[in-house]
Short mmCIF file of C-alpha atoms in Angstrom, two decimals:
data_model
loop_
_atom_site.label_atom_id
_atom_site.label_comp_id
_atom_site.label_asym_id
_atom_site.label_seq_id
_atom_site.Cartn_x
_atom_site.Cartn_y
_atom_site.Cartn_z
CA MET W 282 26.46 0.15 10.35
CA ALA W 283 29.77 -1.28 9.76
CA SER W 284 32.30 1.31 8.33
CA LEU W 285 35.49 0.72 5.46
CA LYS W 286 37.59 0.68 8.96
CA ASP W 287 35.62 -1.96 10.39
CA VAL W 288 36.12 -4.68 7.32
CA ALA W 289 40.03 -3.67 6.98
CA GLN W 290 40.70 -4.62 11.11
CA LEU W 291 38.58 -7.68 10.87
CA ALA W 292 40.28 -8.92 7.59
CA GLY W 293 43.96 -7.39 9.04
CA VAL W 294 44.43 -5.35 6.13
CA SER W 295 44.42 -1.84 5.07
CA MET W 296 41.73 0.48 4.30
CA MET W 297 43.17 0.88 0.93
CA THR W 298 43.22 -3.09 0.58
CA VAL W 299 39.62 -3.27 1.28
CA SER W 300 38.47 -0.42 -1.17
CA ARG W 301 40.42 -2.08 -4.16
CA VAL W 302 38.82 -5.39 -3.41
CA ILE W 303 35.59 -3.64 -3.51
CA ASN W 304 35.76 -1.85 -6.07
CA GLN W 305 38.03 -4.31 -7.95
CA THR W 306 40.93 -1.99 -8.77
CA GLY W 307 44.31 -2.48 -8.25
CA ALA W 308 46.34 -5.64 -7.73
CA VAL W 309 45.38 -7.80 -4.59
CA SER W 310 46.08 -11.57 -4.16
CA ASP W 311 43.09 -14.29 -4.42
CA ALA W 312 43.68 -14.86 -0.63
CA THR W 313 43.35 -11.46 0.55
CA ARG W 314 40.49 -10.71 -1.57
CA GLU W 315 38.83 -13.84 -0.14
CA ARG W 316 39.66 -12.73 3.03
CA VAL W 317 38.16 -9.21 2.59
CA MET W 318 34.92 -10.32 1.33
CA GLN W 319 34.38 -12.81 4.13
CA ALA W 320 34.75 -9.69 6.66
CA VAL W 321 32.25 -7.44 4.13
CA GLU W 322 29.72 -10.68 4.34
CA ALA W 323 30.10 -11.18 8.31
CA LEU W 324 29.49 -7.29 8.96
CA ASN W 325 27.15 -7.22 6.04
CA TYR W 326 29.12 -3.83 5.21
CA VAL W 327 27.69 -1.65 2.64
CA PRO W 328 29.63 0.80 0.46
CA ASP W 329 29.11 4.24 1.06
CA LEU W 330 28.28 5.67 -2.48
CA SER W 331 26.80 8.44 -1.64
CA ALA W 332 30.73 9.63 -0.36
CA ARG W 333 32.02 8.34 -3.95
CA ARG W 334 29.44 11.09 -5.51
CA VAL W 335 30.63 13.67 -3.14
CA ARG W 336 34.38 13.52 -3.51
CA ASN W 337 33.40 13.64 -7.48
CA GLN W 338 31.14 16.27 -7.44
CA GLY W 339 30.99 18.13 -4.29
CA SER W 340 28.28 18.41 -1.58
CA ARG W 341 24.73 16.92 -1.93
CA PRO W 342 21.27 17.97 -1.69
CA SER W 343 19.34 15.54 0.81
CA THR W 344 18.03 12.35 -0.22
CA LEU W 345 15.14 10.48 0.04
CA ALA W 346 14.67 7.13 -0.81
CA VAL W 347 11.41 5.03 -1.45
CA LEU W 348 11.69 1.06 -1.10
CA ALA W 349 9.17 -0.28 -3.13
CA GLN W 350 7.49 -3.54 -2.35
CA ASP W 351 5.25 -4.10 -5.72
CA THR W 352 3.86 -0.61 -5.36
CA ALA W 353 5.36 0.64 -8.66
CA THR W 354 4.13 -2.20 -10.93
CA THR W 355 0.75 -1.47 -10.28
CA PRO W 356 -1.84 1.25 -11.50
CA PHE W 357 -3.53 1.21 -8.32
CA SER W 358 -0.98 2.91 -6.30
CA VAL W 359 1.54 4.95 -8.36
CA GLU W 360 0.03 8.02 -7.09
CA MET W 361 1.48 7.29 -3.94
CA LEU W 362 5.22 7.32 -5.25
CA LEU W 363 4.50 10.26 -7.66
CA ALA W 364 3.30 11.90 -4.85
CA ILE W 365 6.59 11.34 -2.87
CA GLU W 366 9.37 12.20 -5.73
CA GLN W 367 6.86 15.79 -6.18
CA THR W 368 7.27 16.55 -2.22
CA ALA W 369 10.51 15.99 -2.00
CA GLY W 370 11.48 17.87 -5.33
CA GLU W 371 9.11 20.67 -3.90
CA SER W 372 11.45 20.90 -0.49
CA GLY W 373 15.12 21.21 -2.31
CA TRP W 374 14.73 17.23 -1.79
CA SER W 375 16.31 14.86 -4.27
CA SER W 376 15.20 11.26 -4.34
CA PHE W 377 15.34 7.63 -5.65
CA LEU W 378 13.28 4.35 -6.27
CA ILE W 379 14.46 0.57 -5.76
CA ASN W 380 12.08 -2.09 -6.32
CA ILE W 381 11.77 -5.27 -4.78
CA PHE W 382 10.87 -7.89 -6.78
CA SER W 383 10.32 -10.91 -4.94
CA ALA W 384 10.19 -11.76 -1.24
CA ASP W 385 13.55 -12.95 -1.87
CA ASP W 386 14.58 -9.68 -3.06
CA ALA W 387 14.16 -7.79 -0.21
CA ASP W 388 17.95 -7.91 1.20
CA ARG W 389 19.31 -7.31 -2.23
CA ALA W 390 16.85 -4.04 -2.97
CA THR W 391 17.78 -2.86 0.99
CA ARG W 392 21.65 -3.45 0.69
CA GLN W 393 21.30 -1.28 -3.16
CA LEU W 394 19.42 1.35 -1.50
CA LEU W 395 21.35 1.71 1.99
CA ALA W 396 24.49 2.03 -0.66
CA HIS W 397 23.50 5.23 -1.59
CA ARG W 398 23.21 6.64 1.85
CA PRO W 399 19.91 8.35 2.05
CA ASP W 400 18.79 10.76 4.75
CA GLY W 401 15.35 9.21 4.86
CA ILE W 402 13.78 5.83 3.53
CA ILE W 403 9.92 5.41 2.68
CA TYR W 404 8.91 1.95 2.46
CA THR W 405 5.67 1.42 0.41
CA THR W 406 3.82 -1.19 -0.60
CA MET W 407 0.69 -1.91 -3.03
CA GLY W 408 -2.29 -2.62 -0.76
CA LEU W 409 -2.39 -2.40 2.51
CA ARG W 410 -0.49 -5.45 4.53
CA GLU W 411 2.01 -6.33 7.32
CA VAL W 412 5.40 -6.60 6.23
CA ALA W 413 8.71 -8.15 7.92
CA LEU W 414 11.44 -5.26 7.03
CA PRO W 415 14.58 -6.22 5.92
CA ALA W 416 17.23 -6.48 8.98
CA ALA W 417 19.46 -4.02 7.60
CA LEU W 418 16.92 -1.34 7.94
CA GLU W 419 17.36 -1.45 11.96
CA GLY W 420 18.14 2.14 13.30
CA GLU W 421 17.59 3.77 10.01
CA ASN W 422 15.32 6.99 9.27
CA CYS W 423 12.60 5.45 8.04
CA VAL W 424 8.41 5.49 7.63
CA LEU W 425 6.02 3.19 6.47
CA ALA W 426 3.68 3.87 3.80
CA ASN W 427 0.54 1.91 3.11
CA CYS W 428 1.77 -0.63 5.23
CA ILE W 429 2.43 -1.94 8.95
CA SER W 430 4.92 -3.62 10.64
CA ARG W 431 4.21 -5.25 14.23
CA GLY W 432 7.65 -5.91 15.08
CA ALA W 433 8.57 -2.42 14.92
CA SER W 434 7.64 1.13 16.05
CA LEU W 435 8.01 3.07 12.91
CA PRO W 436 5.81 5.87 11.99
CA GLY W 437 3.60 4.93 9.36
CA TYR W 438 0.67 6.68 7.06
CA ILE W 439 -2.10 3.92 6.04
CA PRO W 440 -5.79 4.56 5.10
CA ASP W 441 -8.54 4.63 7.78
CA ASP W 442 -10.59 1.84 6.32
CA PHE W 443 -12.59 1.76 9.21
CA GLU W 444 -13.96 5.42 9.35
CA ALA W 445 -14.15 5.05 5.34
CA GLN W 446 -16.74 2.28 5.38
CA TYR W 447 -18.52 2.84 8.84
CA ARG W 448 -19.12 6.78 7.28
CA ALA W 449 -20.25 4.99 3.91
CA THR W 450 -22.73 3.00 5.52
CA ARG W 451 -24.15 5.89 7.48
CA TYR W 452 -24.64 7.72 3.68
CA LEU W 453 -26.37 4.56 2.32
CA ILE W 454 -28.58 4.51 5.30
CA GLU W 455 -29.93 8.02 5.13
CA LYS W 456 -30.09 7.37 1.43
CA GLY W 457 -32.87 4.80 2.39
CA TYR W 458 -31.24 1.14 1.88
CA ARG W 459 -32.12 -1.23 4.29
CA ARG W 460 -31.27 -4.89 2.64
CA PRO W 461 -27.87 -4.99 2.15
CA LEU W 462 -25.59 -7.39 0.84
CA CYS W 463 -21.88 -7.28 0.94
CA PHE W 464 -18.98 -8.94 -1.15
CA TRP W 465 -15.77 -8.36 1.05
CA LEU W 466 -12.41 -9.01 -0.08
CA PRO W 467 -10.66 -12.09 1.23
CA GLU W 468 -11.06 -12.75 4.74
CA GLY W 469 -7.38 -12.17 6.72
CA ALA W 470 -6.56 -8.94 4.81
CA ILE W 471 -6.20 -6.21 7.24
CA ALA W 472 -8.25 -3.98 4.95
CA THR W 473 -11.27 -6.28 5.03
CA GLY W 474 -11.40 -6.88 8.74
CA GLU W 475 -11.10 -2.95 9.27
CA ARG W 476 -14.04 -1.97 6.58
CA ARG W 477 -16.31 -5.11 7.83
CA ARG W 478 -16.40 -3.72 11.47
CA GLY W 479 -17.05 -0.03 10.07
CA PHE W 480 -19.92 -1.12 8.06
CA GLU W 481 -21.18 -3.39 11.13
CA LEU W 482 -21.21 -0.91 13.76
CA ALA W 483 -22.74 1.87 11.58
CA TRP W 484 -25.38 -0.65 10.61
CA GLN W 485 -25.54 -1.77 14.32
CA GLU W 486 -25.69 2.15 15.52
CA ALA W 487 -28.71 3.13 13.46
CA GLY W 488 -30.98 0.16 14.82
CA TYR W 489 -30.68 -2.50 12.35
CA SER W 490 -29.72 -5.84 13.12
CA LEU W 491 -26.87 -8.16 11.57
CA ASP W 492 -29.43 -11.05 10.98
CA VAL W 493 -30.91 -9.44 7.99
CA VAL W 494 -27.67 -8.45 6.15
CA ARG W 495 -25.67 -11.30 4.25
CA GLN W 496 -22.12 -10.92 3.77
CA HIS W 497 -19.42 -12.76 1.51
CA HIS W 498 -15.65 -12.83 1.05
CA MET W 499 -14.13 -13.59 -2.17
CA LEU W 500 -11.08 -15.79 -2.42
CA PRO W 501 -7.73 -14.78 -2.31
CA GLY W 502 -6.56 -14.31 -6.12
CA ASP W 503 -7.87 -11.86 -8.76
CA GLU W 504 -9.44 -14.79 -10.52
CA HIS W 505 -11.84 -14.90 -8.04
CA TYR W 506 -13.66 -11.80 -8.68
CA THR W 507 -15.54 -13.04 -10.96
CA ASP W 508 -17.18 -15.28 -8.18
CA LEU W 509 -19.27 -12.69 -7.56
CA ALA W 510 -21.28 -13.73 -10.65
CA ALA W 511 -21.99 -17.07 -9.51
CA LEU W 512 -23.34 -16.04 -6.16
CA LEU W 513 -25.59 -13.28 -7.40
CA ALA W 514 -27.06 -16.00 -10.58
CA PRO W 515 -29.30 -17.56 -7.81
CA MET W 516 -30.44 -14.26 -6.42
CA LEU W 517 -31.48 -12.65 -9.11
CA ALA W 518 -32.89 -15.64 -11.00
CA SER W 519 -36.67 -14.35 -10.69
CA GLY W 520 -35.59 -10.84 -11.91
CA ARG W 521 -36.52 -9.26 -8.45
CA PRO W 522 -33.56 -9.29 -6.63
CA ASP W 523 -34.09 -9.07 -2.30
CA PHE W 524 -31.28 -6.81 -1.65
CA ASP W 525 -31.73 -3.23 -2.66
CA VAL W 526 -27.58 -2.52 -2.36
CA LEU W 527 -24.65 -4.24 -3.20
CA ILE W 528 -21.64 -3.41 -1.16
CA CYS W 529 -18.33 -4.09 -3.11
CA GLY W 530 -14.89 -4.70 -1.39
CA ASN W 531 -13.42 -2.63 -4.09
CA ASP W 532 -14.27 -1.16 -7.78
CA ARG W 533 -13.00 -4.32 -9.74
CA ALA W 534 -16.09 -6.44 -7.70
CA ALA W 535 -18.29 -3.34 -8.61
CA PHE W 536 -17.26 -3.73 -12.32
CA VAL W 537 -18.34 -7.37 -11.94
CA ALA W 538 -21.80 -6.84 -10.26
CA TYR W 539 -22.89 -3.69 -13.18
CA GLN W 540 -22.34 -6.44 -16.00
CA VAL W 541 -24.20 -8.87 -14.02
CA LEU W 542 -26.81 -6.92 -12.92
CA PHE W 543 -27.49 -5.33 -16.57
CA ALA W 544 -27.48 -8.90 -18.26
CA SER W 545 -30.27 -9.59 -15.87
CA GLY W 546 -32.27 -6.86 -16.53
CA LEU W 547 -31.85 -4.68 -13.44
CA ARG W 548 -30.88 -1.06 -13.35
CA VAL W 549 -28.59 0.75 -11.14
CA PRO W 550 -29.31 2.27 -8.93
CA GLN W 551 -33.06 2.38 -9.84
CA ASP W 552 -33.57 -1.65 -8.74
CA VAL W 553 -30.10 -2.23 -6.85
CA ALA W 554 -27.44 0.23 -5.62
CA VAL W 555 -23.48 -0.40 -5.90
CA LEU W 556 -20.82 0.81 -3.85
CA GLY W 557 -17.04 0.17 -4.53
CA PHE W 558 -13.84 1.07 -2.79
CA ASP W 559 -10.54 2.52 -3.88
CA ASN W 560 -11.97 5.02 -6.77
CA MET W 561 -9.67 2.69 -8.97
CA VAL W 562 -7.28 5.14 -11.49
CA GLY W 563 -8.98 6.31 -15.03
CA VAL W 564 -12.25 3.71 -14.03
CA GLY W 565 -14.40 5.24 -11.48
CA ASP W 566 -16.04 7.70 -14.34
CA LEU W 567 -15.96 5.00 -16.66
CA PHE W 568 -18.96 3.08 -14.87
CA LEU W 569 -22.36 3.65 -16.12
CA PRO W 570 -23.67 4.84 -14.05
CA PRO W 571 -20.42 6.81 -12.32
CA LEU W 572 -19.75 4.34 -9.20
CA THR W 573 -20.39 5.62 -5.83
CA THR W 574 -16.81 4.33 -4.16
CA LEU W 575 -14.95 5.82 -1.62
CA GLN W 576 -11.20 6.89 -2.44
CA LEU W 577 -8.02 5.27 -1.44
CA PRO W 578 -5.75 8.39 -0.68
CA HIS W 579 -2.44 7.15 -1.92
CA ASP W 580 -1.22 10.52 -2.68
CA VAL W 581 -2.00 12.03 0.66
CA ILE W 582 -0.09 9.02 2.27
CA GLY W 583 2.92 9.32 -0.15
CA ARG W 584 3.03 13.49 0.80
CA GLU W 585 2.53 13.07 4.04
CA ALA W 586 5.29 10.22 4.73
CA ALA W 587 7.73 12.48 2.67
CA LEU W 588 7.21 15.18 4.62
CA HIS W 589 7.46 13.39 8.09
CA ILE W 590 11.15 12.41 7.20
CA ILE W 591 11.52 16.28 5.46
CA GLU W 592 10.33 18.23 8.27
CA GLY W 593 11.83 16.14 10.86
CA ARG W 594 8.36 14.66 12.90
CA SER W 595 9.02 13.03 15.60
CA GLY W 596 7.27 9.94 17.08
CA GLY W 597 6.06 6.64 15.78
CA GLY W 598 3.05 4.81 15.48
CA LEU W 599 0.48 4.70 12.67
CA ARG W 600 -1.09 7.77 11.33
CA ARG W 601 -4.37 6.88 9.45
CA ILE W 602 -5.64 8.81 6.70
CA THR W 603 -9.32 9.35 5.86
CA CYS W 604 -10.85 8.40 2.43
CA PRO W 605 -12.94 10.67 0.92
CA LEU W 606 -16.60 9.41 -0.17
CA LEU W 607 -17.33 10.19 -3.86
CA ALA W 608 -21.25 10.06 -4.31
CA ARG W 609 -21.82 9.39 -7.85
CA GLN W 610 -24.98 8.34 -9.42
CA SER W 611 -24.68 4.62 -8.76
CA ALA W 612 -26.02 5.02 -5.22
#
């Protein structure tokens, strides 16, 4: 990372002059100011705000920074941020959060974060996805949480979607279900592929053919959850569905399924069982009957990512976190 001295040398001025330009203090000619700012941009220089705090307040505790892409704006993964903050506090570290509000906002957010010179950085996203990390993070002490980056060998913590769906499918088979209908999340999503593979492996290992399984994918976009209603309508027209369990891509799809099944005069689970995924915060127990689902371990992901930095764990690569099966009354 470029230093104040590097900027001064490139601009051909003193370090004091650079400081005056950056902090907008003291008299500096327009030509000198322009030359300094050109050097700042050329070197991608980020001011060290932490050093300023140390000068003003004395020594500071170790600091953990969170760069959050959509994470703080949804109820589904806020547990991850709370776990990071709590873990940092328990370890005597301070923590702060910088949000990335759009794809074009990543560079701004990263520069703002690096200006505080954190001792470690956690990059998080809402929903497991592949991310292109800002170039400024190269060489930083960074851990991924709920995301992957194929171009980097960084450590990362993600849900074990494959193992979760495999285990849940084995559970359904043990309960006697033999005619599943699957409504997966959109094709191409990382979690979708992992969950479908887990289901198919468990189903085939039990000696059953995939030919008897109907598998559908919803289209991208939250507005397409209700497409499940149109999919189910002709299957329920006779009042006697030819599937005995509906495996949903997540709890929101399961919510739509409940409404359609009940509107058709069917009972859950006596006529059709329902399996969700996520354990959507504050909602799982509000299904009647309560929804059998898999818990996305956002709290564990946040805690392990924070401890990776705090404890100085070594090595890169992904660590997959178990998603507990919550066996309730819908299956």
